């Protein structure tokens, strides 16, 4: 304890100007806590250690001079390693600890005691902490394995002793567990043996399940001091016994259709390994143990459920699917062909509703109509809306199912009274008319009329009548030549029915002889004959055209024939002919004109007078002067259409020297 007495009557507000800070240090080093104050002259400054503010007496050690200021150094007698350095002029009261050890750790505080003129002043409480890094990896404590689903489990990770305490974090398959703040507890302990800190992290798994099975759990210990971090990891594997899981995989094309086979596979997993069982509509199929099942599809299995069960020691899991099989519509309940309605009767036997029930998937849509106009929709048709006789007639109901053809049926709604008569031509047989007469009472007669005249008795032989409940059908087998006069191409046919309530006539049916099949056959034959004639004329024209083209081509080739001279011509005749060629028709082609130029002819004559042909030319000249008349009688040359036709004579061989011949002929004459 240092007591400083200062006599000063001035009043000063006591306070800590510069207080101590937290210090982390290694064992054996020297640390110092500063304390600079503003105080009364008689105030006393003390240091507190772990809230113990009486450290005992001090003794003077030595005096130091620092920047021209005198600093007195004192030593606490009870704590020799604690030194107090006082600069009275500047009010510095600094505490130093030499060779810090584990015993020196604690909380330090600087205080200025109260005086009569001023209150006391205190600094912040600061820590002296020795730095002792951990030298070992953390410890991971697990419950007994395997864990069981539904039973909570605690996992504890403890750090190695250190100063200050290390931090811990928990990883699941190398991913930081994000719910540590809510599902974990962090605590700190002091190791009594080493006087170091231990951090404990306890994580609670509330419901271990399949997601925790085979999980790699890692606890990481991190120790950071002076911006340097060291890491230690420890890992462990988690095993969990959990309730099995099951799912059904389909190996089919959708939608499912009848007359095919569906294949399904049950995939199960669990710990321990589960066993597999199949069931259908809650009925166990114990004979089926394979994970794959094949099911023949029909309308009878539609909307059935198929499932599989997985069982192990933890529990049982069921899964199932519903078979939705497409099949065509089937009429279960249909309206009668003839519905008789009595508007004046309130009897329970009088129908009030018609039903059409269809079994199909997808569900069918039913539309009720009269003469093509919709009058209702759904599986029922309310007859209470029928209040007038004009509403009777032919009705129909149409069944529309997605993916299948539309089904349409007709029925007749007859209101009790006069007959309801319809006439139409048979769809199955030609030359046949049918007259349907509907009546709730016996039908007295059915009569056929043509142009308002009854059909003759001999024609009646071609009619027949059959009756069922509430309907009679009269059939008329007709022949246009008998039924319709040849001079009349359009006629009206009608049918008349009679019962006890009166007579009713059908609508007029128009007969058109153009619809006679024999007339149609004649038209087809005439059309075929006309087409044959047209094709024959086209063929004749093409043949004539081809012959004309070939003839023209032949004539064109003839115009290009070369001029050939008989060797019996005299030189005079040859000169005359050559001179006449100069006046030839200009229609000759360019090649002929060039061959007939005078220069070419003169050159040819000059070449003929050489040594090898001199004798032959002399003989030819004398023969030409004595027998010129006979020569012309033997061979004459006629020019027709610029063509020459010389007399064919024997070939005379001779030797020719000079220019290559322009033309050559079969008789050996070269020109």
Short mmCIF file of C-alpha atoms in Angstrom, two decimals, residues 271-609:
data_model
loop_
_atom_site.label_atom_id
_atom_site.label_comp_id
_atom_site.label_asym_id
_atom_site.label_seq_id
_atom_site.Cartn_x
_atom_site.Cartn_y
_atom_site.Cartn_z
CA UNK A 271 -32.21 -50.44 -41.39
CA UNK A 272 -32.42 -53.34 -40.62
CA UNK A 273 -33.12 -54.64 -44.15
CA UNK A 274 -36.92 -54.90 -44.57
CA UNK A 275 -38.99 -57.71 -46.07
CA UNK A 276 -41.35 -57.17 -49.03
CA UNK A 277 -44.99 -58.19 -49.51
CA UNK A 278 -47.53 -57.28 -52.22
CA UNK A 279 -51.24 -56.64 -51.71
CA UNK A 280 -54.22 -55.87 -53.94
CA UNK A 281 -57.31 -54.06 -52.61
CA UNK A 282 -56.08 -54.66 -49.03
CA UNK A 283 -55.72 -58.40 -49.69
CA UNK A 284 -52.24 -59.83 -49.13
CA UNK A 285 -50.58 -61.60 -52.03
CA UNK A 286 -48.23 -63.77 -50.01
CA UNK A 287 -47.12 -65.77 -53.05
CA UNK A 288 -45.56 -62.69 -54.63
CA UNK A 289 -42.12 -61.95 -53.21
CA UNK A 290 -40.39 -60.49 -56.27
CA UNK A 291 -39.91 -56.70 -56.29
CA UNK A 292 -41.39 -56.62 -59.83
CA UNK A 293 -44.99 -57.52 -60.68
CA UNK A 294 -46.81 -57.86 -64.03
CA UNK A 295 -50.56 -57.23 -64.16
CA UNK A 296 -52.78 -58.11 -67.19
CA UNK A 297 -55.01 -55.11 -67.77
CA UNK A 298 -58.75 -55.32 -68.36
CA UNK A 299 -61.78 -53.32 -67.39
CA UNK A 300 -62.19 -55.55 -64.34
CA UNK A 301 -58.96 -54.28 -62.74
CA UNK A 302 -59.82 -50.64 -63.41
CA UNK A 303 -59.79 -48.51 -60.27
CA UNK A 304 -58.16 -51.31 -58.24
CA UNK A 305 -55.31 -50.51 -55.89
CA UNK A 306 -51.97 -52.32 -56.01
CA UNK A 307 -49.47 -51.86 -53.19
CA UNK A 308 -46.45 -53.25 -51.40
CA UNK A 309 -45.49 -53.51 -47.72
CA UNK A 310 -42.01 -53.18 -46.17
CA UNK A 311 -41.48 -54.65 -42.67
CA UNK A 312 -38.51 -54.57 -40.26
CA UNK A 313 -37.96 -54.51 -36.48
CA UNK A 314 -38.67 -50.78 -36.24
CA UNK A 315 -42.00 -50.66 -38.08
CA UNK A 316 -44.09 -51.28 -41.18
CA UNK A 317 -44.63 -49.06 -44.23
CA UNK A 318 -47.34 -49.46 -46.89
CA UNK A 319 -47.57 -47.73 -50.26
CA UNK A 320 -50.04 -48.23 -53.10
CA UNK A 321 -51.17 -46.89 -56.46
CA UNK A 322 -54.53 -46.96 -58.21
CA UNK A 323 -54.88 -48.57 -61.63
CA UNK A 324 -56.71 -46.35 -64.08
CA UNK A 325 -57.28 -48.41 -67.23
CA UNK A 326 -58.79 -46.93 -70.37
CA UNK A 327 -61.56 -49.03 -71.93
CA UNK A 328 -64.27 -48.27 -74.50
CA UNK A 329 -67.80 -47.27 -73.49
CA UNK A 330 -70.27 -50.04 -72.72
CA UNK A 331 -73.99 -49.33 -72.43
CA UNK A 332 -75.28 -50.58 -69.08
CA UNK A 333 -78.72 -48.98 -69.19
CA UNK A 334 -80.19 -47.59 -72.38
CA UNK A 335 -83.56 -46.04 -73.32
CA UNK A 336 -86.07 -48.26 -75.17
CA UNK A 337 -86.34 -47.89 -78.92
CA UNK A 338 -89.95 -46.65 -78.59
CA UNK A 339 -91.11 -44.54 -75.67
CA UNK A 340 -94.89 -44.15 -75.36
CA UNK A 341 -96.05 -41.12 -73.40
CA UNK A 342 -99.64 -40.31 -72.42
CA UNK A 343 -100.00 -36.60 -71.78
CA UNK A 344 -103.47 -37.04 -70.24
CA UNK A 345 -102.54 -39.77 -67.76
CA UNK A 346 -100.99 -39.33 -64.35
CA UNK A 347 -100.40 -43.00 -63.80
CA UNK A 348 -97.19 -44.16 -62.21
CA UNK A 349 -96.68 -46.37 -65.26
CA UNK A 350 -96.31 -43.28 -67.40
CA UNK A 351 -92.52 -42.74 -67.77
CA UNK A 352 -91.10 -39.48 -66.43
CA UNK A 353 -87.40 -39.97 -67.01
CA UNK A 354 -85.09 -41.81 -69.39
CA UNK A 355 -81.70 -43.14 -68.31
CA UNK A 356 -78.54 -43.84 -70.27
CA UNK A 357 -75.79 -45.31 -68.10
CA UNK A 358 -72.39 -45.89 -69.70
CA UNK A 359 -69.46 -47.77 -68.25
CA UNK A 360 -66.18 -46.37 -69.59
CA UNK A 361 -62.93 -44.70 -68.66
CA UNK A 362 -62.51 -41.80 -69.13
CA UNK A 363 -66.06 -40.98 -68.15
CA UNK A 364 -68.35 -40.59 -71.14
CA UNK A 365 -70.32 -37.48 -71.99
CA UNK A 366 -73.96 -38.07 -72.98
CA UNK A 367 -75.84 -35.56 -75.15
CA UNK A 368 -79.57 -35.82 -75.94
CA UNK A 369 -80.85 -34.23 -79.15
CA UNK A 370 -83.88 -34.04 -81.43
CA UNK A 371 -83.32 -33.66 -85.17
CA UNK A 372 -79.73 -32.53 -84.49
CA UNK A 373 -80.66 -29.91 -81.86
CA UNK A 374 -79.43 -30.55 -78.32
CA UNK A 375 -82.22 -30.85 -75.78
CA UNK A 376 -80.32 -32.21 -72.78
CA UNK A 377 -77.03 -33.41 -71.34
CA UNK A 378 -76.18 -36.04 -68.76
CA UNK A 379 -77.18 -39.59 -67.97
CA UNK A 380 -80.91 -38.75 -67.62
CA UNK A 381 -83.52 -37.14 -69.88
CA UNK A 382 -86.53 -35.58 -68.17
CA UNK A 383 -89.82 -36.39 -69.92
CA UNK A 384 -91.78 -33.95 -67.77
CA UNK A 385 -90.69 -31.23 -70.19
CA UNK A 386 -92.64 -32.98 -72.99
CA UNK A 387 -96.03 -31.23 -72.89
CA UNK A 388 -97.09 -30.96 -76.56
CA UNK A 389 -97.78 -33.47 -79.27
CA UNK A 390 -95.46 -31.52 -81.57
CA UNK A 391 -92.56 -32.61 -79.38
CA UNK A 392 -92.86 -36.24 -80.40
CA UNK A 393 -90.52 -37.63 -83.03
CA UNK A 394 -87.11 -39.20 -83.41
CA UNK A 395 -84.69 -38.43 -80.60
CA UNK A 396 -81.08 -39.51 -80.24
CA UNK A 397 -78.46 -39.79 -77.55
CA UNK A 398 -74.77 -39.40 -78.37
CA UNK A 399 -72.01 -40.93 -76.23
CA UNK A 400 -68.67 -39.11 -76.46
CA UNK A 401 -65.60 -40.66 -74.80
CA UNK A 402 -62.14 -39.16 -75.09
CA UNK A 403 -59.99 -41.40 -77.28
CA UNK A 404 -62.85 -43.50 -78.68
CA UNK A 405 -65.37 -43.17 -81.49
CA UNK A 406 -68.66 -41.44 -80.79
CA UNK A 407 -71.64 -43.76 -80.34
CA UNK A 408 -75.06 -42.59 -81.46
CA UNK A 409 -78.45 -44.28 -81.04
CA UNK A 410 -81.95 -43.16 -81.93
CA UNK A 411 -85.24 -43.73 -80.17
CA UNK A 412 -88.80 -42.63 -80.96
CA UNK A 413 -90.84 -40.63 -78.50
CA UNK A 414 -94.49 -41.31 -79.31
CA UNK A 415 -97.34 -39.44 -77.66
CA UNK A 416 -100.50 -41.53 -77.41
CA UNK A 417 -102.95 -40.68 -80.20
CA UNK A 418 -102.79 -40.84 -83.98
CA UNK A 419 -100.00 -42.92 -85.51
CA UNK A 420 -96.55 -41.49 -85.98
CA UNK A 421 -95.40 -42.31 -89.52
CA UNK A 422 -91.90 -42.11 -91.03
CA UNK A 423 -90.78 -43.09 -94.49
CA UNK A 424 -87.18 -43.54 -95.67
CA UNK A 425 -85.12 -45.46 -98.14
CA UNK A 426 -83.35 -48.54 -96.81
CA UNK A 427 -79.67 -48.12 -96.01
CA UNK A 428 -78.90 -51.81 -96.34
CA UNK A 429 -80.70 -52.70 -99.57
CA UNK A 430 -81.24 -50.73 -102.76
CA UNK A 431 -84.67 -50.42 -104.44
CA UNK A 432 -86.28 -50.69 -101.00
CA UNK A 433 -88.42 -48.21 -99.03
CA UNK A 434 -89.41 -48.65 -95.41
CA UNK A 435 -92.41 -47.10 -93.68
CA UNK A 436 -92.42 -47.20 -89.89
CA UNK A 437 -95.72 -46.63 -88.11
CA UNK A 438 -95.66 -46.09 -84.33
CA UNK A 439 -98.82 -46.53 -82.27
CA UNK A 440 -99.76 -47.55 -78.76
CA UNK A 441 -102.97 -49.18 -80.10
CA UNK A 442 -103.30 -51.77 -82.89
CA UNK A 443 -102.52 -50.48 -86.37
CA UNK A 444 -105.48 -50.94 -88.68
CA UNK A 445 -103.84 -50.37 -92.09
CA UNK A 446 -100.71 -49.14 -93.87
CA UNK A 447 -101.12 -47.71 -97.39
CA UNK A 448 -98.52 -46.59 -99.95
CA UNK A 449 -99.28 -43.70 -102.31
CA UNK A 450 -97.47 -42.33 -105.34
CA UNK A 451 -98.44 -38.78 -106.34
CA UNK A 452 -101.46 -39.04 -104.01
CA UNK A 453 -102.62 -42.20 -105.78
CA UNK A 454 -102.59 -45.60 -104.16
CA UNK A 455 -100.08 -47.99 -105.70
CA UNK A 456 -101.83 -50.60 -107.91
CA UNK A 457 -102.63 -53.99 -106.52
CA UNK A 458 -100.07 -55.73 -108.74
CA UNK A 459 -97.44 -53.47 -107.28
CA UNK A 460 -98.68 -54.32 -103.79
CA UNK A 461 -97.19 -57.72 -104.28
CA UNK A 462 -93.78 -56.12 -103.73
CA UNK A 463 -94.69 -54.93 -100.19
CA UNK A 464 -94.36 -56.69 -96.86
CA UNK A 465 -95.33 -55.67 -93.31
CA UNK A 466 -93.95 -56.80 -89.95
CA UNK A 467 -95.10 -55.63 -86.51
CA UNK A 468 -93.48 -55.49 -83.10
CA UNK A 469 -94.53 -53.84 -79.88
CA UNK A 470 -95.78 -50.31 -80.65
CA UNK A 471 -94.31 -50.28 -84.19
CA UNK A 472 -95.06 -51.79 -87.61
CA UNK A 473 -92.68 -51.68 -90.54
CA UNK A 474 -93.92 -51.87 -94.15
CA UNK A 475 -91.31 -52.48 -96.86
CA UNK A 476 -91.78 -51.56 -100.53
CA UNK A 477 -89.46 -53.17 -103.06
CA UNK A 478 -89.66 -50.89 -106.06
CA UNK A 479 -88.72 -50.90 -109.74
CA UNK A 480 -88.46 -47.55 -111.46
CA UNK A 481 -89.93 -48.89 -114.69
CA UNK A 482 -93.04 -50.10 -112.84
CA UNK A 483 -93.24 -47.65 -109.99
CA UNK A 484 -92.43 -44.46 -111.92
CA UNK A 485 -93.66 -43.74 -115.50
CA UNK A 486 -90.86 -43.18 -118.01
CA UNK A 487 -92.18 -39.73 -118.84
CA UNK A 488 -92.09 -38.66 -115.20
CA UNK A 489 -88.68 -38.01 -113.71
CA UNK A 490 -89.76 -36.68 -110.29
CA UNK A 491 -92.53 -38.19 -108.18
CA UNK A 492 -93.80 -38.08 -104.61
CA UNK A 493 -94.07 -41.20 -102.46
CA UNK A 494 -95.95 -41.28 -99.14
CA UNK A 495 -97.12 -43.74 -96.52
CA UNK A 496 -100.36 -43.61 -94.53
CA UNK A 497 -101.00 -45.35 -91.21
CA UNK A 498 -104.32 -45.78 -89.40
CA UNK A 499 -105.28 -46.73 -85.85
CA UNK A 500 -108.32 -46.25 -83.63
CA UNK A 501 -107.47 -42.58 -83.09
CA UNK A 502 -107.32 -41.67 -86.78
CA UNK A 503 -105.19 -41.55 -89.89
CA UNK A 504 -101.75 -40.00 -90.21
CA UNK A 505 -99.67 -39.52 -93.38
CA UNK A 506 -95.91 -39.38 -93.57
CA UNK A 507 -93.97 -36.60 -95.19
CA UNK A 508 -93.71 -36.77 -98.99
CA UNK A 509 -90.64 -38.55 -100.30
CA UNK A 510 -89.34 -37.36 -103.67
CA UNK A 511 -88.32 -40.01 -106.17
CA UNK A 512 -85.74 -39.04 -108.75
CA UNK A 513 -85.13 -41.44 -111.63
CA UNK A 514 -81.65 -40.07 -111.96
CA UNK A 515 -80.84 -42.12 -108.92
CA UNK A 516 -81.70 -45.34 -110.75
CA UNK A 517 -78.63 -47.59 -110.64
CA UNK A 518 -79.21 -48.69 -114.26
CA UNK A 519 -79.05 -45.06 -115.39
CA UNK A 520 -75.89 -44.60 -113.40
CA UNK A 521 -74.38 -47.69 -115.08
CA UNK A 522 -75.28 -46.34 -118.55
CA UNK A 523 -73.66 -43.01 -117.68
CA UNK A 524 -70.50 -44.78 -116.59
CA UNK A 525 -70.36 -46.83 -119.83
CA UNK A 526 -70.91 -43.74 -122.01
CA UNK A 527 -68.21 -41.87 -120.15
CA UNK A 528 -65.77 -44.78 -120.57
CA UNK A 529 -66.52 -45.05 -124.33
CA UNK A 530 -65.98 -41.31 -124.77
CA UNK A 531 -62.65 -41.48 -123.01
CA UNK A 532 -61.53 -44.38 -125.26
CA UNK A 533 -62.36 -42.35 -128.39
CA UNK A 534 -60.46 -39.32 -127.10
CA UNK A 535 -57.37 -41.38 -126.29
CA UNK A 536 -57.51 -43.09 -129.72
CA UNK A 537 -57.60 -39.75 -131.54
CA UNK A 538 -54.67 -38.54 -129.48
CA UNK A 539 -52.68 -41.68 -130.38
CA UNK A 540 -53.43 -41.31 -134.13
CA UNK A 541 -52.40 -37.69 -134.06
CA UNK A 542 -49.13 -38.52 -132.31
CA UNK A 543 -48.31 -41.26 -134.89
CA UNK A 544 -48.99 -38.97 -137.86
CA UNK A 545 -46.99 -36.25 -136.27
CA UNK A 546 -44.02 -38.60 -135.79
CA UNK A 547 -44.12 -39.78 -139.43
CA UNK A 548 -44.21 -36.20 -140.68
CA UNK A 549 -41.23 -35.31 -138.53
CA UNK A 550 -39.23 -38.30 -139.82
CA UNK A 551 -40.05 -37.37 -143.45
CA UNK A 552 -38.90 -33.81 -142.92
CA UNK A 553 -35.69 -35.02 -141.38
CA UNK A 554 -35.08 -37.31 -144.39
CA UNK A 555 -35.65 -34.46 -146.85
CA UNK A 556 -33.30 -32.25 -144.87
CA UNK A 557 -30.56 -34.89 -145.12
CA UNK A 558 -31.16 -35.24 -148.91
CA UNK A 559 -30.52 -31.53 -149.40
CA UNK A 560 -27.00 -32.03 -148.03
CA UNK A 561 -25.99 -34.76 -150.58
CA UNK A 562 -22.70 -33.89 -152.51
CA UNK A 563 -22.47 -33.27 -156.21
CA UNK A 564 -21.09 -36.38 -158.00
CA UNK A 565 -19.89 -36.43 -161.61
CA UNK A 566 -19.80 -39.44 -163.91
CA UNK A 567 -16.32 -40.25 -165.24
CA UNK A 568 -17.85 -40.44 -168.76
CA UNK A 569 -18.53 -36.76 -168.79
CA UNK A 570 -16.42 -34.89 -171.29
CA UNK A 571 -14.23 -32.07 -170.28
CA UNK A 572 -16.51 -29.66 -172.09
CA UNK A 573 -19.52 -30.98 -170.26
CA UNK A 574 -17.63 -30.69 -167.01
CA UNK A 575 -16.76 -27.09 -167.77
CA UNK A 576 -20.35 -26.34 -168.64
CA UNK A 577 -21.56 -27.91 -165.44
CA UNK A 578 -19.02 -26.05 -163.39
CA UNK A 579 -20.06 -22.80 -165.05
CA UNK A 580 -23.71 -23.50 -164.40
CA UNK A 581 -23.02 -24.12 -160.72
CA UNK A 582 -22.21 -20.46 -160.29
CA UNK A 583 -25.90 -19.67 -160.88
CA UNK A 584 -27.24 -22.31 -158.48
CA UNK A 585 -29.98 -21.47 -156.10
CA UNK A 586 -28.76 -19.58 -153.07
CA UNK A 587 -30.65 -22.00 -150.85
CA UNK A 588 -27.61 -24.31 -150.84
CA UNK A 589 -25.86 -24.45 -147.55
CA UNK A 590 -22.55 -22.74 -147.00
CA UNK A 591 -20.54 -25.96 -147.36
CA UNK A 592 -21.96 -26.70 -150.86
CA UNK A 593 -21.35 -23.13 -152.00
CA UNK A 594 -17.74 -23.30 -150.91
CA UNK A 595 -17.20 -26.64 -152.73
CA UNK A 596 -18.65 -25.25 -155.94
CA UNK A 597 -16.57 -22.11 -156.17
CA UNK A 598 -14.84 -21.63 -159.48
CA UNK A 599 -11.47 -21.44 -157.87
CA UNK A 600 -11.86 -24.93 -156.47
CA UNK A 601 -13.09 -26.31 -159.84
CA UNK A 602 -10.29 -24.64 -161.86
CA UNK A 603 -7.74 -25.87 -159.44
CA UNK A 604 -9.15 -29.37 -159.74
CA UNK A 605 -8.93 -29.30 -163.59
CA UNK A 606 -5.36 -28.05 -163.46
CA UNK A 607 -4.30 -30.86 -161.17
CA UNK A 608 -5.89 -33.42 -163.50
CA UNK A 609 -3.36 -32.49 -166.24
#
